[in-house]
C-alpha positions as a Markdown table, in Angstrom:
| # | Residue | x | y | z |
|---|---|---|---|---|
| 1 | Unk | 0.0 | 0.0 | 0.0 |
| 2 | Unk | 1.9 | 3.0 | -0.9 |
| 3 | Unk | 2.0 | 6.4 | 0.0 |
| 4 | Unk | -0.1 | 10.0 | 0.6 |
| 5 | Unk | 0.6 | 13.3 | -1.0 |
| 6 | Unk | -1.4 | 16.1 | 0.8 |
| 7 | Unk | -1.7 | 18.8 | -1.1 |
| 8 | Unk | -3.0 | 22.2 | 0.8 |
| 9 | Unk | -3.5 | 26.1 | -0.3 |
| 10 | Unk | -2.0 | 26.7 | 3.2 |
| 11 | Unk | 0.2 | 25.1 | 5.8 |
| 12 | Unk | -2.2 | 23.2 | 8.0 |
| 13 | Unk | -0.4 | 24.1 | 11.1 |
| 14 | Unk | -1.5 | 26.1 | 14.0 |
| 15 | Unk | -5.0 | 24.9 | 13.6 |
| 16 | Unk | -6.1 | 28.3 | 14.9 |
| 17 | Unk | -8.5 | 28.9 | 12.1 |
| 18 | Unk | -11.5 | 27.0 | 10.2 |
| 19 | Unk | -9.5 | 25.9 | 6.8 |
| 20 | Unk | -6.0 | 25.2 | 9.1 |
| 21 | Unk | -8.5 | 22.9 | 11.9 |
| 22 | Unk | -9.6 | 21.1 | 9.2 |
| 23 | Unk | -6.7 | 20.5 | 7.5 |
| 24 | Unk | -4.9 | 19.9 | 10.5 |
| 25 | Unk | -6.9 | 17.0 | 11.9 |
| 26 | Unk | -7.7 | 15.2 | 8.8 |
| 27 | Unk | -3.6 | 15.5 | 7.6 |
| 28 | Unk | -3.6 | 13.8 | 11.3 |
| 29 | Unk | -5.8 | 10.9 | 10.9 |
| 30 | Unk | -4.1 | 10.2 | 7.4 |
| 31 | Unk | -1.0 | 10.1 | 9.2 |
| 32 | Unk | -2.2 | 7.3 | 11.8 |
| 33 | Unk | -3.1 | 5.2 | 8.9 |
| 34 | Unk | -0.6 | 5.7 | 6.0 |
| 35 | Unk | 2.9 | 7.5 | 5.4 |
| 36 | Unk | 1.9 | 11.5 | 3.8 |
| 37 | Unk | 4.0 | 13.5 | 2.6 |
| 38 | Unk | 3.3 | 17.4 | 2.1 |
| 39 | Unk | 3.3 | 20.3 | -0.2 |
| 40 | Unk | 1.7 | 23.4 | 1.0 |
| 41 | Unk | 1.9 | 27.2 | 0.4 |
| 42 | Unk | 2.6 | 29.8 | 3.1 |
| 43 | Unk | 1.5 | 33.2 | 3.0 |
| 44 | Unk | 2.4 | 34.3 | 6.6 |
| 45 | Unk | 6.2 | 34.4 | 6.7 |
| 46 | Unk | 5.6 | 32.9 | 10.6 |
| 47 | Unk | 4.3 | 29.7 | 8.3 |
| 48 | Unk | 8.0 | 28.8 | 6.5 |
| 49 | Unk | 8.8 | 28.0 | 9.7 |
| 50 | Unk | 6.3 | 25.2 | 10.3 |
| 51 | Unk | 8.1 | 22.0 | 8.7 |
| 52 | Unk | 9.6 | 21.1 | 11.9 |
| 53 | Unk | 6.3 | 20.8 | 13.5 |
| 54 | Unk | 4.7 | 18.8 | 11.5 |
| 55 | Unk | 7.2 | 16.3 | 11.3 |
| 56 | Unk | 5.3 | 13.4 | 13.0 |
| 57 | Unk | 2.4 | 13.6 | 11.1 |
| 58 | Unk | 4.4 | 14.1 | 7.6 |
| 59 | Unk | 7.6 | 12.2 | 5.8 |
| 60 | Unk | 8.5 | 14.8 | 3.6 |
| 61 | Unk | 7.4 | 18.1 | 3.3 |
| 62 | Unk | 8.1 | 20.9 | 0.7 |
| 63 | Unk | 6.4 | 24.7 | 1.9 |
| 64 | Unk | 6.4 | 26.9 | -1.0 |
| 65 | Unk | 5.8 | 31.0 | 0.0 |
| 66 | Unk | 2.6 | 32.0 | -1.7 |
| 67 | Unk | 3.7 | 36.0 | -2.4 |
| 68 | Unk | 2.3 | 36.7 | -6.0 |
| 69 | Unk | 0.1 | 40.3 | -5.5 |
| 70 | Unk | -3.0 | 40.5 | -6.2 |
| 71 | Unk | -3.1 | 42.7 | -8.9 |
| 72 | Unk | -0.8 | 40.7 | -10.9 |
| 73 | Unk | -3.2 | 37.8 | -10.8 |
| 74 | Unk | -5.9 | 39.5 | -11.9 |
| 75 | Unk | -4.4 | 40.5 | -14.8 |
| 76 | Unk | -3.5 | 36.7 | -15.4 |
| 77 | Unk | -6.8 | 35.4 | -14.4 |
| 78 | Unk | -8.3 | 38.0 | -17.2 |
| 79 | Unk | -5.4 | 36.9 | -20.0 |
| 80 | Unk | -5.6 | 33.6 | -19.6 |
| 81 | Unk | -9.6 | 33.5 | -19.4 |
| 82 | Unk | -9.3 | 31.6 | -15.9 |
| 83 | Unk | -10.8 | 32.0 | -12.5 |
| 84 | Unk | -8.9 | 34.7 | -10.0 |
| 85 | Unk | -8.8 | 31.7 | -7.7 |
| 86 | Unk | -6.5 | 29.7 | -10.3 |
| 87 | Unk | -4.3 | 32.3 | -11.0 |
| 88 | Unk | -3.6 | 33.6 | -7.4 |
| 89 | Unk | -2.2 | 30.3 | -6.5 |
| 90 | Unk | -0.6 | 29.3 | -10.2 |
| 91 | Unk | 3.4 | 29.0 | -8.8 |
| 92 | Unk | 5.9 | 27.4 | -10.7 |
| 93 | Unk | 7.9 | 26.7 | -7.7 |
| 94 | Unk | 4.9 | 24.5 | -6.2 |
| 95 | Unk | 4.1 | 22.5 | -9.7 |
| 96 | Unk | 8.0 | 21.0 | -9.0 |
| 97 | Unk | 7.6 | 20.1 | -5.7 |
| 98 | Unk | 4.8 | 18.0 | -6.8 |
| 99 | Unk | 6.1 | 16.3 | -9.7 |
| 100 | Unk | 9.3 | 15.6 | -7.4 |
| 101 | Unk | 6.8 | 14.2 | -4.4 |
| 102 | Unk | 5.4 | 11.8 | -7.3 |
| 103 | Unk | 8.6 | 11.0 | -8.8 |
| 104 | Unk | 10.7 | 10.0 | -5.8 |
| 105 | Unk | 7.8 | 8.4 | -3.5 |
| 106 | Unk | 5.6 | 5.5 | -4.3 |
| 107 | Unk | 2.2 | 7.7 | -3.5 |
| 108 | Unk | -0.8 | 5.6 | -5.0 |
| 109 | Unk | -3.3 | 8.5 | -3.5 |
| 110 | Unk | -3.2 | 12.5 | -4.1 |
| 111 | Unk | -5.8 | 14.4 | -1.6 |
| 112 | Unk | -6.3 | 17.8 | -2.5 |
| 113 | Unk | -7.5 | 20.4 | -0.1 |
| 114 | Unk | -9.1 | 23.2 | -1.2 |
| 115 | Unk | -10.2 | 23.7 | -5.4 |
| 116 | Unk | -7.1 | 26.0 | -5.7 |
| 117 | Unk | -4.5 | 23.3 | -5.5 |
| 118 | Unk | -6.4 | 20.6 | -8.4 |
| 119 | Unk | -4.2 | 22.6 | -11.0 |
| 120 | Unk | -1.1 | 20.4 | -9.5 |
| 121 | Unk | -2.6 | 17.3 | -10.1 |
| 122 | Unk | -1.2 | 15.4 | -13.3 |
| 123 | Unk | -3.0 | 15.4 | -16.4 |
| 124 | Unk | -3.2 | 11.6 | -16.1 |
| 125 | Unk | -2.6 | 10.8 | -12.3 |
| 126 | Unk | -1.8 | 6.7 | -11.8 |
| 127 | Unk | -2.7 | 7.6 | -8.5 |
| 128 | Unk | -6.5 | 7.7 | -6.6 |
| 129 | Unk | -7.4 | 11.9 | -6.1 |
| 130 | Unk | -9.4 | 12.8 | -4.0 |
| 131 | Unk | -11.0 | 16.4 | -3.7 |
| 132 | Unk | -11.9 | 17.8 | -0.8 |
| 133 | Unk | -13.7 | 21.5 | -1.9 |
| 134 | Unk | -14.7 | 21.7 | 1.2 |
| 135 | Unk | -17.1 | 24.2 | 0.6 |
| 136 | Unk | -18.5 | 25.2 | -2.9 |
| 137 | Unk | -16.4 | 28.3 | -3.6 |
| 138 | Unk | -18.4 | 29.6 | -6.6 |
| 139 | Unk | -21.8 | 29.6 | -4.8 |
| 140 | Unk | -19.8 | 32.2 | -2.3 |
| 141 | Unk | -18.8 | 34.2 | -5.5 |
| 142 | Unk | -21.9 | 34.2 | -6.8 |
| 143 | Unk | -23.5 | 35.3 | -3.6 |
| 144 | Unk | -21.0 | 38.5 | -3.4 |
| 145 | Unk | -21.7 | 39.1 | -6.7 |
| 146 | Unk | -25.3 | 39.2 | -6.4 |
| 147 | Unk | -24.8 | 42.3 | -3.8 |
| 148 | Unk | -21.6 | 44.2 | -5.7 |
| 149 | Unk | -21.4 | 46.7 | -8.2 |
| 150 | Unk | -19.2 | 48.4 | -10.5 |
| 151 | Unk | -15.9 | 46.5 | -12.0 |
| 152 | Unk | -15.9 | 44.6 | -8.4 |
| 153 | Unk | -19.3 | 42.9 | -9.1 |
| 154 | Unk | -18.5 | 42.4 | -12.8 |
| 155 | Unk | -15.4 | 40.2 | -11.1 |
| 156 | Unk | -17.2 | 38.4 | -8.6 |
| 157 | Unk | -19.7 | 37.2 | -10.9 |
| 158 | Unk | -17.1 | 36.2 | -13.9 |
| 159 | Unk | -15.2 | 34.3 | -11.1 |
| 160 | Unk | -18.2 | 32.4 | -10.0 |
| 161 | Unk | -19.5 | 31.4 | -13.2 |
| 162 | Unk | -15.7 | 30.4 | -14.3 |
| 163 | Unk | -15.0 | 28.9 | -11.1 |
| 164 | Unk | -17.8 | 27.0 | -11.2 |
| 165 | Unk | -16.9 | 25.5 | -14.4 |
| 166 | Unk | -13.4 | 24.4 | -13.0 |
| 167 | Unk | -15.7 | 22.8 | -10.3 |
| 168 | Unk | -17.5 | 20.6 | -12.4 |
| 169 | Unk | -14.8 | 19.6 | -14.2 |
| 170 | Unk | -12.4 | 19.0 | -11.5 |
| 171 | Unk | -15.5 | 16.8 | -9.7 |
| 172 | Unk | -15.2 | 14.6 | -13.4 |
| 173 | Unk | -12.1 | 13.7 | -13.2 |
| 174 | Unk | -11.4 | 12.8 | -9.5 |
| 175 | Unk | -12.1 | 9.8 | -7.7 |
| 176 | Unk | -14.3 | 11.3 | -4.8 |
| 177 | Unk | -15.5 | 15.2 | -3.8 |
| 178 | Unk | -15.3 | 16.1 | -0.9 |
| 179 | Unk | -17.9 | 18.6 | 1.2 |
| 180 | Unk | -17.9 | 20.0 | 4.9 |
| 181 | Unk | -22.3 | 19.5 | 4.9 |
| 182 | Unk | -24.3 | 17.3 | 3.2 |
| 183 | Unk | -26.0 | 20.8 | 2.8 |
| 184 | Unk | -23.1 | 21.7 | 0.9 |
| 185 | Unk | -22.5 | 18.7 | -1.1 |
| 186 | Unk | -26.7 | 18.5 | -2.6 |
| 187 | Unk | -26.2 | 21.8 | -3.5 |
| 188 | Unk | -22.8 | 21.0 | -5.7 |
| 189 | Unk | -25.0 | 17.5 | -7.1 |
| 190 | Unk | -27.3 | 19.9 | -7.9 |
| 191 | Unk | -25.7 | 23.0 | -9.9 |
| 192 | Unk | -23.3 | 20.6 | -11.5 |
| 193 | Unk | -24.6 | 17.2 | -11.8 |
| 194 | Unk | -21.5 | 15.6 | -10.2 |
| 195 | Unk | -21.4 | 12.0 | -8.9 |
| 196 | Unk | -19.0 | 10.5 | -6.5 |
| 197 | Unk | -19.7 | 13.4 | -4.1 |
| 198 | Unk | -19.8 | 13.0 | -0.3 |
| 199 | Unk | -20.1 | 15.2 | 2.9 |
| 200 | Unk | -17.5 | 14.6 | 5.8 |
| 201 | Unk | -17.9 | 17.4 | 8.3 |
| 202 | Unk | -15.9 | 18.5 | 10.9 |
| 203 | Unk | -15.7 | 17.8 | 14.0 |
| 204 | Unk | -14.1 | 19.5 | 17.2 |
| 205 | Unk | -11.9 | 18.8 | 20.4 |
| 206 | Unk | -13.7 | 19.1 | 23.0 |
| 207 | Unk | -10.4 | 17.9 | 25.0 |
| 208 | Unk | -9.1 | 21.2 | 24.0 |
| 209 | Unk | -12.1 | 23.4 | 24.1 |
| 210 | Unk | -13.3 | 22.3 | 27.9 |
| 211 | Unk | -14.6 | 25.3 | 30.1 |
| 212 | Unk | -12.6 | 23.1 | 32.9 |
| 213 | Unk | -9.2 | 23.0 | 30.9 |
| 214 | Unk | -6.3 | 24.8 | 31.7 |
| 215 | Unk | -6.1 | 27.9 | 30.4 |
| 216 | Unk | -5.7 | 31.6 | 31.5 |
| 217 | Unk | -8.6 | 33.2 | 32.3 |
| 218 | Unk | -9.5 | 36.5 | 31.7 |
| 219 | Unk | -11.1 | 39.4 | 34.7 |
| 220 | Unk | -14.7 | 39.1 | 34.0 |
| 221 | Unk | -16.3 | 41.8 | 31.9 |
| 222 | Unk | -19.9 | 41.9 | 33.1 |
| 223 | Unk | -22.3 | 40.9 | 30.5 |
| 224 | Unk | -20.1 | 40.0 | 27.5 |
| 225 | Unk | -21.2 | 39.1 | 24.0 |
| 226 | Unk | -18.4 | 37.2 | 21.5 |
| 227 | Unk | -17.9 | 36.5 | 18.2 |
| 228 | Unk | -14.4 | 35.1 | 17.2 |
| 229 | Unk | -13.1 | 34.9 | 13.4 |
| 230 | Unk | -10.7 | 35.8 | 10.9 |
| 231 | Unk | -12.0 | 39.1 | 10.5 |
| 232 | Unk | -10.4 | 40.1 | 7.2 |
| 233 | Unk | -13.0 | 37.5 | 5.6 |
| 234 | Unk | -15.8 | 39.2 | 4.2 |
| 235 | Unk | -18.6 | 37.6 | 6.0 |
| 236 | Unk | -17.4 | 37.8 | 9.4 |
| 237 | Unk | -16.7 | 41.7 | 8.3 |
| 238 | Unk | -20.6 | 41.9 | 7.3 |
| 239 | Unk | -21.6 | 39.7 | 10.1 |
| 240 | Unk | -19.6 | 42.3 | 12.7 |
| 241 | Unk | -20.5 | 45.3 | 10.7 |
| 242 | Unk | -24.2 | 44.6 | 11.3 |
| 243 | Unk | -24.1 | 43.5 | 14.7 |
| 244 | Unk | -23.1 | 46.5 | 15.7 |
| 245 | Unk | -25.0 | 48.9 | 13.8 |
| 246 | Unk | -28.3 | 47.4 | 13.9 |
| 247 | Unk | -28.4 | 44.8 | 16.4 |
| 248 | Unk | -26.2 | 45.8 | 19.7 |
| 249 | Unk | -28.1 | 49.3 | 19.4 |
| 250 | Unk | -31.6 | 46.9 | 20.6 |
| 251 | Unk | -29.4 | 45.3 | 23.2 |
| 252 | Unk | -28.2 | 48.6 | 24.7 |
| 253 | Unk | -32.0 | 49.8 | 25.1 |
| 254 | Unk | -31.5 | 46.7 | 28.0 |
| 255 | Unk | -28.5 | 46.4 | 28.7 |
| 256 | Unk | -26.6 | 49.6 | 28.4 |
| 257 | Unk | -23.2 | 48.3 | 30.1 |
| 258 | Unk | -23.3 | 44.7 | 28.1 |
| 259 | Unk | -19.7 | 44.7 | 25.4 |
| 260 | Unk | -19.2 | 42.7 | 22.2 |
| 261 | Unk | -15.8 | 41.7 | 21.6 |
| 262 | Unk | -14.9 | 40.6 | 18.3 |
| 263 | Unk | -12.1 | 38.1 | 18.7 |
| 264 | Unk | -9.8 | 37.4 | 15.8 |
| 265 | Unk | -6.5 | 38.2 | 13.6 |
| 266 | Unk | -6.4 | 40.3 | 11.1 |
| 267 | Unk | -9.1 | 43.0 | 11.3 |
| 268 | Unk | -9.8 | 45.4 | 8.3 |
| 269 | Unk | -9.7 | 48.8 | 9.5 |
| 270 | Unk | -13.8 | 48.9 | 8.7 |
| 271 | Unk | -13.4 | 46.2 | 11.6 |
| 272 | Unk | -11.0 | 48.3 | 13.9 |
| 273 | Unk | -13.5 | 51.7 | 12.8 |
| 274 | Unk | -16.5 | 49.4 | 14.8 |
| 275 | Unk | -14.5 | 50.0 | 18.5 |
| 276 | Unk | -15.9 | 53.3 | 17.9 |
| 277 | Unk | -19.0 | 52.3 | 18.8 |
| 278 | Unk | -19.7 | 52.3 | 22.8 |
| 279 | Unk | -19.3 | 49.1 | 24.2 |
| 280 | Unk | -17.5 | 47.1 | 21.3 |
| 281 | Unk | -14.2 | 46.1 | 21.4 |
| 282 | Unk | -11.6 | 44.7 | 18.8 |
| 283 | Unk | -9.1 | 42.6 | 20.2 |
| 284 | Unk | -6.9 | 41.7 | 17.1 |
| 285 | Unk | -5.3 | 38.6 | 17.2 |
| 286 | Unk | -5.1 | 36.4 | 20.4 |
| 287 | Unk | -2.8 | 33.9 | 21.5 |
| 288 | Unk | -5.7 | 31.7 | 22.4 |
| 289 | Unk | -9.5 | 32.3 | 22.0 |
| 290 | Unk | -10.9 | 29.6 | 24.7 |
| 291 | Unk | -10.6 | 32.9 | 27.6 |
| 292 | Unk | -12.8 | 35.1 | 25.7 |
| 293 | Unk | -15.3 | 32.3 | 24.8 |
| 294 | Unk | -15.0 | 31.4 | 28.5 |
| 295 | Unk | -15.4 | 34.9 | 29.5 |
| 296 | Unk | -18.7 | 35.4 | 27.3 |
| 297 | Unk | -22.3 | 35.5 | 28.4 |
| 298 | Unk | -23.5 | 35.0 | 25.0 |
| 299 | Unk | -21.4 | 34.0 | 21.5 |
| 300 | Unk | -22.9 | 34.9 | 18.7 |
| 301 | Unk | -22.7 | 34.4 | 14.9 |
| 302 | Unk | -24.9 | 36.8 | 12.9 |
| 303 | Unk | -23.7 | 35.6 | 9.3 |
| 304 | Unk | -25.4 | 36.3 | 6.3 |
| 305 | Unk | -23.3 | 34.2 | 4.5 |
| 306 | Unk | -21.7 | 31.0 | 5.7 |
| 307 | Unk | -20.5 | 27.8 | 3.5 |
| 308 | Unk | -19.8 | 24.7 | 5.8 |
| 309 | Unk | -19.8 | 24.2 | 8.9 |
| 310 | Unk | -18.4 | 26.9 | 11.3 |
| 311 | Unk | -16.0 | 25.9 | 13.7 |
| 312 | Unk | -16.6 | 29.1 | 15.8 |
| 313 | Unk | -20.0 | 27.8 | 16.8 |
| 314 | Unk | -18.6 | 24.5 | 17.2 |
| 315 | Unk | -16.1 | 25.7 | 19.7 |
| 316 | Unk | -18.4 | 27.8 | 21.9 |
| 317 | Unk | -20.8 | 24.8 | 22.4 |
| 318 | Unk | -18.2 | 22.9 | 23.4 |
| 319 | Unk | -16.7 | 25.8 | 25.7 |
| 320 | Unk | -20.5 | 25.4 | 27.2 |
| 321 | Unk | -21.9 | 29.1 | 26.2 |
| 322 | Unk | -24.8 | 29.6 | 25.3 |
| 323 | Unk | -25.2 | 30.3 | 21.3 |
| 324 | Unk | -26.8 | 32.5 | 19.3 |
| 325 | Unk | -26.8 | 32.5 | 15.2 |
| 326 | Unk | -28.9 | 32.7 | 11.8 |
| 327 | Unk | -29.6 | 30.0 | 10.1 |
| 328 | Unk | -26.8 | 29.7 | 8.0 |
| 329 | Unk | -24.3 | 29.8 | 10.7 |
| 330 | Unk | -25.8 | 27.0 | 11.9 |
| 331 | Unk | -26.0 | 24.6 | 9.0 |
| 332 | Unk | -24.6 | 21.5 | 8.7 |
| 333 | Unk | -24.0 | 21.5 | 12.5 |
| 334 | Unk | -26.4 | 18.7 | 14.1 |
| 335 | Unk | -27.2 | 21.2 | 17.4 |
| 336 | Unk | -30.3 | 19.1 | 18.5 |
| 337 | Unk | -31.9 | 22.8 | 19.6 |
| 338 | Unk | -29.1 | 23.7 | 21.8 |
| 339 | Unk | -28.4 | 26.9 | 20.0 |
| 340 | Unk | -30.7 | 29.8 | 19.6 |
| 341 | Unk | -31.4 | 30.6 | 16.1 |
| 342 | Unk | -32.2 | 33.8 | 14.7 |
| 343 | Unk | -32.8 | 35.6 | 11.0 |
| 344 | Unk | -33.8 | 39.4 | 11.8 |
| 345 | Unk | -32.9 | 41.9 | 14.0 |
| 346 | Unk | -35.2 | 41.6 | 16.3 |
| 347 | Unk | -34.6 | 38.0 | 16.6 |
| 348 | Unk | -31.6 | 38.1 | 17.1 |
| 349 | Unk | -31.3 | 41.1 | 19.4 |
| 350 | Unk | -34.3 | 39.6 | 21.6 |
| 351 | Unk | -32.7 | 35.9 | 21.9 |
| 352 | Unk | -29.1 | 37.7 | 23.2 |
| 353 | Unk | -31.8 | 39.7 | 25.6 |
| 354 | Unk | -33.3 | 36.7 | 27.0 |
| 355 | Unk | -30.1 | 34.4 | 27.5 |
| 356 | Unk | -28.4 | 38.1 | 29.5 |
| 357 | Unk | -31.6 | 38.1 | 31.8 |
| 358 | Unk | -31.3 | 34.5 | 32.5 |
| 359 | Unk | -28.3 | 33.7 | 33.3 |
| 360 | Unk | -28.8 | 30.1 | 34.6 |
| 361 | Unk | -31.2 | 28.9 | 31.5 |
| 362 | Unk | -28.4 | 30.3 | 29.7 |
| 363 | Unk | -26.2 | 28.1 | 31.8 |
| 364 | Unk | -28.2 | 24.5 | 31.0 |
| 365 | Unk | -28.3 | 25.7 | 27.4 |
| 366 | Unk | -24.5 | 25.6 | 27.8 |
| 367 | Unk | -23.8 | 22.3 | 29.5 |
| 368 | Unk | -26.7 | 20.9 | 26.7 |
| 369 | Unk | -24.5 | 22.1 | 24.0 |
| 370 | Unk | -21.6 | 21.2 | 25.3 |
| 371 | Unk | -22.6 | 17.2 | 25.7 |
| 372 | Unk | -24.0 | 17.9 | 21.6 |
| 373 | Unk | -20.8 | 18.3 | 20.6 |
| 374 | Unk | -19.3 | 15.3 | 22.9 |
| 375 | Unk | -21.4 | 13.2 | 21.4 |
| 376 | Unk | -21.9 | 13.9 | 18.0 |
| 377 | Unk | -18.6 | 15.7 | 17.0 |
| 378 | Unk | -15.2 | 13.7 | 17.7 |
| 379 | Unk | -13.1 | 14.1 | 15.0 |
| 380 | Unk | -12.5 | 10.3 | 14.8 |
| 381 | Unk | -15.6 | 10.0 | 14.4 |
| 382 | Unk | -16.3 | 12.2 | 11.3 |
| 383 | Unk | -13.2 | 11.6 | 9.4 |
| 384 | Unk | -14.1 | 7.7 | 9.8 |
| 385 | Unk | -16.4 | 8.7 | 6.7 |
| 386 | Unk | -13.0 | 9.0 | 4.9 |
| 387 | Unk | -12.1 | 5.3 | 5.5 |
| 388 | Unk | -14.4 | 3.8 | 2.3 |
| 389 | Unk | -13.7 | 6.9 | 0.8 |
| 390 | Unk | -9.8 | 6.3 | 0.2 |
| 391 | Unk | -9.9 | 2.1 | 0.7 |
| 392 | Unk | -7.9 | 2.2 | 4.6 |
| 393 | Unk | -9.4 | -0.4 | 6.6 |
| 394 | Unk | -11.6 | 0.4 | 9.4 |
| 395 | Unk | -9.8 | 1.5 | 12.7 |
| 396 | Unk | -9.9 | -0.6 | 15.1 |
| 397 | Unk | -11.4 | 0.3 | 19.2 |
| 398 | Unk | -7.8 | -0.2 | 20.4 |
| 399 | Unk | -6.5 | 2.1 | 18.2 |
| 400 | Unk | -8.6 | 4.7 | 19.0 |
| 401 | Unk | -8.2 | 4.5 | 22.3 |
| 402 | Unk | -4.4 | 4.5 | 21.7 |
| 403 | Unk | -5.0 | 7.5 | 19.9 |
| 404 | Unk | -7.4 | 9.4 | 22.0 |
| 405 | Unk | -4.4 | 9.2 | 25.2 |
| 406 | Unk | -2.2 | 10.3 | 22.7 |
């Protein structure tokens, strides 16, 4: 049984955000069951430095800096009539490293995370691919584009329909396609016809994300609403944005002292501009988010538009707050009704009211949440799905228990 090459759009170490967790965890479970090697792009010069730690889950690894601008790919991505997606990560640098991986190991299966990197699989692979999109990328596009104008509409729109097309194509060729939701995955069966498509969520550890772990704590803050996120991705930006100017105003009329912290790396300056506001606060990025979650009376996730499953809800049931979220926060995450859900302002605003005012409903909403997640969202236990998926043999009880002292 030969080998794995991993291929990612980004090193898949710290898993400190949704794309690196995932990546992370199922480059780990690969790892128990087969020798993988990796080739990944860095764009964060802090991630050149990350071969030594993922040296016991790898054999060989090859990180490639990811520094071509923006502009420049644009121009490409127009020239070449390909999507902006394609062109951003086309490096010549990257398509050697592969071709060595394949050349000087005996790999007999490619997995490919994320739609960027299927460019750098062979023409005519010998070896089993496997795509994992894990979210439909166009269907994002074509939701931005729907609410753009201007040049910046006209691109978001060409780079949906084009990406889509890559999509469909890509989902021919491969030996399986990968999704986060089954949400996710009907809706690529549906706009493309694929076959061979199937949904293996994430999962979560709740090891790591324990309200009773060790971790330092942070001075209370009174009544304390959270949201945590990369907050130079667009929808947690809008999510934020409209928190603050149309839903925390309702809160205030309540409670006047409550704060809303927005917990990530990376904020815009339209993010920084929202500490403006009374009673919001931007914390940039954090050496660890479980304090703030800890710290929180309430997390919320006000997004408009989510693909997947979102790990930040994930993490706060399993921290034991109480959640609020719309809809599509919540999908693909079986909650059982142990999160509040919420689509308007007023929804939203008077679910956050009610948990504040309550603080020990809030409380068994927490611990209910928290058990959810223990029971329903090991990561052994979704990334089993993978097992029939790439022909490994079933893992055995022992070796999960092996694993799970690990």
């Amino acid at each position: 049984m030969g080998d794995i090459l991993f291929l990612a759009h980004r090193v898949p170490f710290p898993p400190d955000r949704g794309d690196k967790i995932r990546a992370f965890n199922i480059l780990r479970y690969l790892s128990a069951r087969k020798r993988v090697h990796l080739v990944a792009f860095a764009d964060d010069p802090a991630d050149l430095k990350r071969k030594g730690a993922l040296a016991k889950l790898t054999g060989n690894r090859q990180i490639v800096w990811r520094g071509k601008r923006q502009a420049t790919a644009g121009i490409q991505a127009l020239i070449s009539h390909k999507p902006l997606s394609l062109t951003a990560f086309d490096n010549a640098e990257l398509h050697r490293a592969v071709q060595l991986m394949l050349a000087r190991h005996a790999i007999d299966t490619i997995y490919v995370f994320s739609s960027q990197m299927a460019q750098y699989v062979p023409a005519r692979p010998r070896q089993k691919v496997v795509m994992d999109f894990v979210d439909m990328d166009s269907a994002k596009f074509a939701s931005y584009g729907k609410t753009s104008k201007g040049v910046s509409g006209w691109m978001l729109r060409r780079e949906a329909r084009l990406l889509a097309q890559y999509e469909k194509a890509v989902a021919a060729r491969v030996d399986a396609s990968l999704f986060v939701s089954e949400e996710e995955a009907a809706l690529f069966r549906e706009r493309t016809g694929a076959e061979r498509v199937h949904a293996v969520s994430n999962g979560i550890d709740t090891e790591a994300f324990d309200p009773r772990g060790q971790f330092k704590r942070i001075d209370t803050m009174g009544e304390l609403i959270v949201f945590t996120g990369q907050m130079d991705y667009r929808p947690n930006i809008e999510g934020v944005t409209w928190f603050v100017e149309t839903i925390l105003p309702h809160i205030h009329l309540r409670h006047p002292h409550a704060q809303f912290a927005i917990v990530g790396r990376k904020p815009t300056d339209a993010v920084k501009a929202l500490a403006k506001h009374a009673g919001v606060v931007v914390t940039g990025e954090v050496p660890d988010v479980r304090p703030w979650l800890d710290a929180a009376s309430v997390v919320v996730a006000p997004l408009k538009l989510a693909r997947g499953v979102q790990n930040k809800v994930l993490e706060a049931m399993a921290m034991a707050r109480p959640v609020v979220a719309t809809a599509a926060a919540a999908t693909g995450i079986d909650h059982g009704g142990t999160i509040e859900i919420g689509e308007t302002v007023g929804e939203i605003a008077d679910a956050v009211n009610k948990i504040l005012e309550d603080p020990a409903t809030a409380a068994e909403f927490g611990a209910l949440a928290r058990q959810r997640v223990i029971d329903h969202y090991s990561w052994d236990a979704k990334l089993a799905a993978l097992d029939p998926i790439l022909g490994l043999p079933p893992r055995s009880k022992d070796a999960q228990a092996r694993r799970s002292a690990a």
